[in-house]
Amino acid sequence: FFLFFFFFQLWDLLQKLQFIMTYIAPWQIAWGSSFHVFAQLFAIPHNSAMLFFQTLATSVFSTPLSPFLGSVIFIASYARPIKFWEKNYNTKRSDHSNTRLAIQIEKDAGNDDNNLNSIFYEHLTRSLQESLCGDLILGRWGNYNTGDCFILASDYLNAFVHLIEIGNGLVTFQLRGLEFRGTYCQQREVEAITEGDEDNEGCCCCKPGHLPHLLSCNAAFNLRWLTWEITRTQYILEGYSIIDNNAATMLQVFDLRRILIRYYIKSIIYFTASSPKILDWIKDESIQKILQPYAKWHYIERDLAMFNINIDEDYVPCLQGITRASFCSVYLDWIQFCARKRVEHLDSDEDSPLVTLSFALCILGRRALGTAAHNMAISLDSFLYGLHALFKGDFRIAAKDEWVFADMDLLHKVVAPAIRMSLKLHQDQFTCPDEYEDPAVLYEAIQSFEEKVVICHEGDPAWRSAVLSNREELLTLRHVVDEGADEYKVIMLHKSYLSFKVIKVNKECVRGLWAGQQQELIFLRNRNPERGSIQNNKQVLRNLINSSCDQPLGYPMYVSPLTTSYLGTHSQLRNIWGGPVSLDNIKKWFRSKWLRMRKDCHAAHDERGNGEEADSGGGSASSSNSAGNSSQSSSSQPTRDGTPQLQASSQEVHQRAGRRKPRSQSVQAHTALNQRPPALSHSGPIAESRQPFIQTSTSAHEIAQRLSSSQLSFHNSATSVFSQSPAVPVAGQLTVQDQAAAMLRSSLASSTSSTLSLLFGKRSFSSALVISGLSAADGGNTSDTQSSSSMNIAMGPSARAASQAARQLPETCEATAATEPRTRREAGLAHAILMSQNLECRRASQEDMALEDTASQQSLSEEQ
């Protein structure tokens, strides 16, 4: 215990010495006031052995060592344990939920930047709550310990993060947000953090430069005399990019105000026509009775303080007002377009109640804007004041417009969202001025903004809820009164990822400066707002640290409650760590493993079945490959006339067929009976699955035996072969090999016919043959016809022509099947037969080539 206590106090001693040596270094003196100039001289005898012993004593008793009035004279504060007591911080956000209605209307509560911008630090706290613990464990914040202090710095967000407690898989922290537009001292210290030292090439008084990827001597020396260090240059967090535009610049001329009023009226019409209560409003007799004057074409709305030719497009100068006819001439097309977008029919002609209601609401909306602007529409300040009043919901309804109170949804669901939508449309029209002239484009834009964009006042609780729920885009109109400046800003927020710099600060420096502020303000009663203890000091970040202290010592914009970040909420570590051990997680783990094991077992069973069926299907083809294997490789051999002929290997065909998953016989029959494929193909699982039922090939040795035992005439073989094929000119006398080929083709055709008749029935097979064009069915009897897999064993031009005619048989069958459709069942049978015959044709053509080579070799031997 004593050894641990010794090392702990030794580490505190080293941090105190670093703070003191950096603060009193004579080459980086930062005088905050005239007192600091004299204190620097009188501190020379003080900064000696006595200061060292004082530092040693304060490290033993855990006492902060604070600079007196921000000078280089250090005094010890009272002893305190390293604990943290949370209190009720006076940095609550003021909005419409916790202020009186009179204050909201008269004084516009919470109109200062600090109160309105505190929501962004609250959102930053939520983002850190999800990722801080995981990022600390991953080492993205460097070395850390309980009580360490960090500063997150970006372009406009500067937050002080204090690690309160570190546990197993959790971190408790507190965030303190500083001002967006800080003082000069704060900006100078932020610049010192963000600027780099790569351009420093000095060494004492010279500038010899530095080696690549290394700092110069002066830069390295200056970085050592700092109480802070940058641990990460780019730390990404979810946040909002803020764009603020001055509303006075955007609405300074009358043409821009005219565009805003036009979008205001069109938005009122849109929300009126798209409201689900529009039919009730039109049929309400009390509302229609009050709106009778607006239904008259000669009615004129005169009010010189409300309506103006400069901003109202439907203003009639000769009548000095707005009429129903002038209103319809400008906005009738838009009313009819919005009415056509509804599902149910809505009458929208010139005399319809919809036009009357829209005209009355547009007059009411413009009169409310003029009333809020104190009847001074020409003045820009008055116009902006009235626009902001309507934007936050302060509607002053005149006596003649009290008919709107018949249903408050007319005000809350039509007029109020219209003024907000008009501001959004006015912002977007600067990028594409003529885009919203098309009614379809404008309608889609309003519909899209209504769903995706949150447009409300910052005092509305819906604004805070939208920011904390990470909505994609937000827009508001802000009235800022700060130090005599009275201006209106259009604030646009876009969800994005913000880049911060993580700066680790010496925690003894933070304790000392906070203790000095407490002593100066509470015990010495110094009320000077420009006191020297808060002036900028880049070496210790004195202004940033002192301004982040609790009120009234500092002036933080936002101080979060104690927030705990857990390891399980980190998105990257969740996949690696696996989450906490619970009964639900254990159940999910066993379930996932069981489902995976079942899936693997099914896959292994299917692969074993595929191998067995592939072996059985390849048995019939093995006999045909026993002879002439040397000629079945993918090589080019010369024929008798000297032209090369490509011969593909039939083993590759069997291998490809064996790798595919075959179907069972029941599935094949069901597919053939109930399905009709959209097109025929020469390959596929259907064609290859018919392999066990087709006798396709014989060996060359068997053909030679048949040549010696039987003699067939050319006429009978030619008749059976070419009964369904086009006529082929034959030149010369065919040899005995041709007769053998004819005999082989006849036997193959008869065997195929008998097999398919056995599978599908005689009548179905006859119908299929009729559909495919292979034979003509006559009374259910079929003749042995030659299929598309016939072999041509001949030599010379006539034999090649016959071989080409035999290869064209599948195409002829496909054309015949397409032109002569039958019932769905017969078409499915025909398709199955065609698939099997196409595969037989391919195999037979390969065997034709092999037999042709064998016959040519025999003829050459006879000639020799």
Coordinates of C-alpha atoms in Angstrom, one line a residue, residues 180-433:
F180 CA -19.2 29.4 -30.2
R181 CA -17.9 32.9 -30.7
G182 CA -15.4 33.1 -27.9
T183 CA -13.4 36.1 -26.8
Y184 CA -10.1 37.1 -28.4
C185 CA -8.1 35.2 -25.8
Q186 CA -10.1 32.0 -26.4
Q187 CA -9.6 32.3 -30.2
R188 CA -5.8 32.8 -29.8
E189 CA -5.5 29.6 -27.8
V190 CA -7.7 27.7 -30.2
E191 CA -5.4 28.9 -33.0
A192 CA -2.4 27.7 -31.0
I193 CA -4.0 24.3 -30.9
T194 CA -4.9 24.0 -34.6
E195 CA -1.7 25.5 -36.1
G196 CA 1.1 23.1 -36.9
D197 CA 4.8 23.3 -36.4
E198 CA 5.9 21.8 -39.7
D199 CA 6.9 25.1 -41.2
N200 CA 9.2 26.0 -38.3
E201 CA 12.8 25.7 -39.7
G202 CA 14.6 27.6 -36.9
C203 CA 17.4 26.4 -34.7
C204 CA 18.2 29.1 -32.0
C205 CA 18.6 32.3 -34.1
C206 CA 19.3 30.5 -37.4
K207 CA 17.1 28.7 -39.9
P208 CA 19.0 25.7 -41.2
G209 CA 15.7 23.8 -41.8
H210 CA 15.0 20.2 -40.7
L211 CA 15.1 16.7 -42.1
P212 CA 12.0 15.3 -43.8
H213 CA 9.3 14.1 -41.4
L214 CA 11.1 15.6 -38.4
L215 CA 10.6 18.8 -36.5
S216 CA 13.1 21.6 -36.3
C217 CA 15.0 22.2 -33.1
N218 CA 12.9 25.3 -32.1
A219 CA 9.6 23.4 -32.8
A220 CA 10.7 20.4 -30.7
F221 CA 11.9 22.6 -27.9
N222 CA 8.6 24.6 -27.8
L223 CA 6.5 21.5 -27.8
R224 CA 8.3 20.2 -24.7
W225 CA 7.4 23.4 -22.8
L226 CA 3.6 22.8 -22.9
T227 CA 1.2 21.5 -20.3
W228 CA -0.9 19.9 -23.1
E229 CA -0.4 17.6 -26.0
I230 CA -2.4 16.6 -29.1
T231 CA -3.2 12.9 -28.8
R232 CA -5.3 12.7 -32.0
T233 CA -5.5 15.1 -34.9
Q234 CA -8.7 13.7 -36.5
Y235 CA -11.4 12.3 -34.2
I236 CA -14.8 11.8 -35.9
L237 CA -18.1 12.2 -34.2
E238 CA -21.7 12.6 -35.4
G239 CA -22.8 16.2 -35.3
Y240 CA -24.4 19.0 -37.4
S241 CA -22.8 21.4 -39.8
I242 CA -24.2 24.8 -39.1
I243 CA -24.9 27.4 -41.9
D244 CA -26.2 30.8 -40.8
N245 CA -27.2 33.5 -43.2
N246 CA -28.2 37.1 -42.4
A247 CA -31.9 37.4 -43.1
A248 CA -31.6 41.2 -43.6
T249 CA -29.3 40.6 -46.6
M250 CA -31.7 38.0 -48.1
L251 CA -34.8 40.2 -47.8
Q252 CA -33.4 43.6 -48.3
V253 CA -34.9 44.3 -51.7
F254 CA -38.6 44.2 -52.6
D255 CA -38.1 41.5 -55.3
L256 CA -36.9 39.0 -52.7
R257 CA -39.7 39.8 -50.4
R258 CA -42.1 39.4 -53.3
I259 CA -40.7 35.8 -53.8
L260 CA -41.2 35.1 -50.1
I261 CA -44.9 36.2 -50.2
R262 CA -45.5 34.2 -53.3
Y263 CA -44.2 31.0 -51.7
Y264 CA -46.2 31.9 -48.6
I265 CA -49.4 32.0 -50.5
K266 CA -48.7 28.8 -52.5
S267 CA -47.8 27.0 -49.3
I268 CA -51.2 28.0 -47.8
I269 CA -52.9 26.7 -50.8
Y270 CA -50.9 23.4 -50.7
F271 CA -51.7 22.8 -47.0
T272 CA -55.3 23.7 -47.6
A273 CA -55.8 21.3 -50.5
S274 CA -53.8 18.5 -49.0
S275 CA -55.5 18.6 -45.6
P276 CA -57.7 15.6 -44.7
K277 CA -60.3 18.0 -43.3
I278 CA -60.8 20.0 -46.5
L279 CA -64.2 18.4 -47.2
D280 CA -65.4 19.2 -43.8
W281 CA -64.3 22.8 -44.1
I282 CA -66.0 23.1 -47.5
K283 CA -69.3 21.6 -46.3
D284 CA -69.3 23.5 -43.0
E285 CA -72.3 25.9 -43.3
S286 CA -71.0 28.3 -40.6
I287 CA -67.7 28.8 -42.4
Q288 CA -69.3 29.1 -45.8
K289 CA -71.7 31.7 -44.5
I290 CA -68.9 33.9 -43.2
L291 CA -67.0 33.5 -46.4
Q292 CA -69.8 34.7 -48.7
P293 CA -68.2 38.1 -49.3
Y294 CA -65.0 36.3 -50.6
A295 CA -67.1 34.4 -53.1
K296 CA -68.2 37.6 -54.9
W297 CA -66.0 38.6 -57.9
H298 CA -66.5 42.3 -57.2
Y299 CA -65.2 42.0 -53.6
I300 CA -62.1 44.1 -53.0
E301 CA -59.7 43.7 -50.1
R302 CA -58.3 47.2 -49.4
D303 CA -55.7 47.8 -46.7
L304 CA -52.8 50.0 -47.7
A305 CA -50.9 49.1 -44.5
M306 CA -51.2 45.4 -45.2
F307 CA -51.0 45.0 -49.0
N308 CA -48.4 46.6 -51.3
I309 CA -47.8 46.6 -55.0
N310 CA -44.1 45.9 -54.3
I311 CA -44.6 42.5 -52.6
D312 CA -48.1 41.3 -53.7
E313 CA -48.3 39.9 -57.2
D314 CA -52.1 39.9 -57.3
Y315 CA -52.4 43.6 -56.2
V316 CA -54.5 45.7 -58.5
P317 CA -53.2 49.3 -58.5
C318 CA -56.3 51.0 -60.0
L319 CA -58.5 49.4 -57.3
Q320 CA -55.8 49.7 -54.6
G321 CA -56.5 46.2 -53.3
I322 CA -56.8 42.5 -54.1
T323 CA -59.9 41.0 -55.8
R324 CA -61.0 37.4 -56.3
A325 CA -60.3 37.8 -60.0
S326 CA -56.8 39.1 -59.6
F327 CA -56.1 36.3 -57.1
C328 CA -57.4 33.6 -59.5
S329 CA -55.4 35.0 -62.4
V330 CA -52.2 34.3 -60.5
Y331 CA -52.9 31.3 -58.3
L332 CA -55.8 29.4 -59.9
D333 CA -53.6 27.1 -61.8
W334 CA -51.7 26.1 -58.7
I335 CA -55.0 25.5 -56.8
Q336 CA -56.2 23.2 -59.6
F337 CA -52.9 21.4 -59.7
C338 CA -53.0 20.7 -55.9
A339 CA -56.7 19.6 -56.1
R340 CA -55.8 17.1 -58.9
K341 CA -53.2 15.5 -56.6
R342 CA -55.8 14.3 -54.2
V343 CA -57.2 10.8 -54.4
E344 CA -60.9 11.8 -54.2
H345 CA -62.4 14.3 -56.6
L346 CA -62.3 17.9 -55.4
D347 CA -64.0 20.6 -57.4
S348 CA -61.6 23.4 -58.2
D349 CA -63.2 25.7 -60.8
E350 CA -63.3 29.4 -60.4
D351 CA -66.5 29.5 -58.4
S352 CA -65.8 26.4 -56.2
P353 CA -65.8 26.6 -52.4
L354 CA -62.1 25.5 -52.5
V355 CA -61.1 28.7 -54.3
T356 CA -63.1 30.7 -51.9
L357 CA -61.5 29.1 -48.8
S358 CA -58.0 29.5 -50.3
F359 CA -58.6 33.1 -51.1
A360 CA -59.8 33.8 -47.6
L361 CA -56.9 32.0 -45.9
C362 CA -54.4 33.8 -48.1
I363 CA -55.9 37.2 -47.2
L364 CA -55.8 36.1 -43.5
G365 CA -52.2 35.0 -43.7
R366 CA -51.0 38.3 -45.3
R367 CA -53.0 40.4 -42.8
A368 CA -51.5 38.5 -39.9
L369 CA -48.0 39.2 -41.3
G370 CA -48.8 42.9 -41.6
T371 CA -50.3 43.0 -38.1
A372 CA -47.1 41.4 -36.6
A373 CA -45.0 43.9 -38.6
H374 CA -46.9 46.8 -37.0
N375 CA -48.5 47.8 -40.3
M376 CA -45.1 48.8 -41.7
A377 CA -44.5 46.5 -44.6
I378 CA -42.1 48.9 -46.3
S379 CA -39.7 48.9 -43.4
L380 CA -37.2 45.9 -43.5
D381 CA -36.8 45.8 -39.7
S382 CA -40.6 45.7 -39.3
F383 CA -41.0 43.0 -41.9
L384 CA -38.3 40.8 -40.3
Y385 CA -39.9 41.3 -36.9
G386 CA -43.3 40.2 -38.2
L387 CA -41.8 37.3 -40.1
H388 CA -40.1 36.1 -36.9
A389 CA -43.3 36.5 -34.9
L390 CA -45.3 34.4 -37.2
F391 CA -42.4 31.9 -37.4
K392 CA -42.5 31.2 -33.7
G393 CA -46.3 31.1 -33.7
D394 CA -47.3 34.6 -32.5
F395 CA -50.4 35.2 -34.7
R396 CA -52.4 38.4 -34.0
I397 CA -55.8 37.8 -35.7
A398 CA -57.9 40.8 -36.7
A399 CA -61.6 41.1 -35.9
K400 CA -62.7 40.3 -39.5
D401 CA -60.6 37.1 -39.5
E402 CA -62.0 35.6 -36.4
W403 CA -63.9 33.1 -38.5
V404 CA -60.7 31.0 -38.5
F405 CA -61.4 30.1 -34.8
A406 CA -64.2 27.8 -36.0
D407 CA -61.5 25.2 -36.5
M408 CA -58.0 25.9 -35.0
D409 CA -56.5 23.4 -37.5
L410 CA -56.9 26.2 -40.1
L411 CA -54.4 28.2 -38.2
H412 CA -52.2 25.4 -36.8
K413 CA -52.1 23.1 -39.8
V414 CA -52.4 25.5 -42.7
V415 CA -51.2 29.1 -42.0
A416 CA -48.4 28.3 -39.4
P417 CA -46.6 25.7 -41.4
A418 CA -47.0 27.8 -44.6
I419 CA -44.9 30.7 -43.2
R420 CA -42.1 28.2 -42.3
M421 CA -42.2 26.4 -45.6
S422 CA -42.0 29.6 -47.5
L423 CA -38.7 30.4 -45.7
K424 CA -37.3 27.1 -46.8
L425 CA -38.4 27.5 -50.4
H426 CA -37.0 31.1 -50.4
Q427 CA -33.6 29.6 -49.3
D428 CA -33.5 27.0 -52.0
Q429 CA -34.6 29.3 -54.8
F430 CA -31.2 31.1 -54.7
T431 CA -29.5 28.0 -56.1
C432 CA -32.1 27.3 -58.9
P433 CA -34.2 30.5 -59.4

